[in-house]
Every structure is written in C-alpha cells, then in structure tokens.
Coordinates of C-alpha atoms in Angstrom, one line a residue:
X1 CA 1.3 10.5 -6.5
X2 CA -1.7 8.7 -7.5
X3 CA -3.3 5.8 -5.8
X4 CA -1.8 3.2 -9.1
X5 CA 1.7 4.6 -8.2
X6 CA 1.4 4.2 -4.5
X7 CA 0.0 0.5 -4.8
X8 CA 2.7 -0.3 -7.5
X9 CA 5.3 0.8 -5.1
X10 CA 3.9 -1.6 -2.4
X11 CA 3.7 -4.3 -4.7
X12 CA 7.1 -4.0 -6.0
X13 CA 8.5 -3.7 -2.0
X14 CA 6.6 -7.0 -1.6
X15 CA 7.9 -8.6 -4.4
X16 CA 11.4 -7.9 -3.2
X17 CA 10.3 -9.6 0.1
X18 CA 9.3 -12.7 -1.9
X19 CA 5.5 -12.4 -1.1
X20 CA 3.1 -14.4 -2.9
X21 CA 0.6 -13.6 -5.7
X22 CA -2.4 -14.1 -3.0
X23 CA -0.5 -11.9 -0.7
X24 CA -0.1 -9.3 -3.1
X25 CA -3.9 -9.6 -4.3
X26 CA -4.6 -9.0 -0.6
X27 CA -2.4 -5.9 0.0
X28 CA -4.0 -4.5 -3.2
X29 CA -7.7 -5.0 -2.2
X30 CA -6.4 -3.7 1.5
X31 CA -4.6 -0.6 -0.1
X32 CA -7.5 0.6 -2.3
X33 CA -9.8 0.5 0.8
X34 CA -7.3 2.3 2.7
X35 CA -6.7 4.9 0.1
X36 CA -10.3 5.7 0.0
X37 CA -10.6 5.7 3.8
X38 CA -7.5 8.0 5.0
X39 CA -6.0 11.4 3.7
X40 CA -2.3 11.7 2.6
X41 CA -1.5 13.4 6.0
X42 CA -3.1 10.6 7.9
X43 CA -0.9 8.1 5.7
X44 CA 2.3 10.3 6.3
X45 CA 1.5 10.3 10.2
X46 CA 1.3 6.7 10.2
X47 CA 4.5 6.2 8.5
X48 CA 6.3 8.6 10.8
X49 CA 4.8 7.0 13.9
X50 CA 5.5 3.5 13.0

C-alpha cells in the first residue's frame, strides 16, 4: 500500500467518526511525518500492541 492510500483510509475513518476538517488536516500532517519515520513492520506492531 502506498502512503496516499494509507492516509486516504485514515481520512475515511475519521470522516465516519465525524471529525472536523481541521482535525483531518492535522491527521494528514501527522501521518506524513509518521510514514517517513517508521517502517511498515513497526506500524503493524503498533497496531497489534494497541
């Protein structure tokens, strides 16, 4: 999966939860930073251990 698809899924989930446009923009910014900082394996571990 590429970064755009990953962020797109997150945005769709946030919209389903009723988050504001400002919150969505903050999420996108944070995700771009996180996607550059962590590997896919680290992200999977974070999901499994949450």
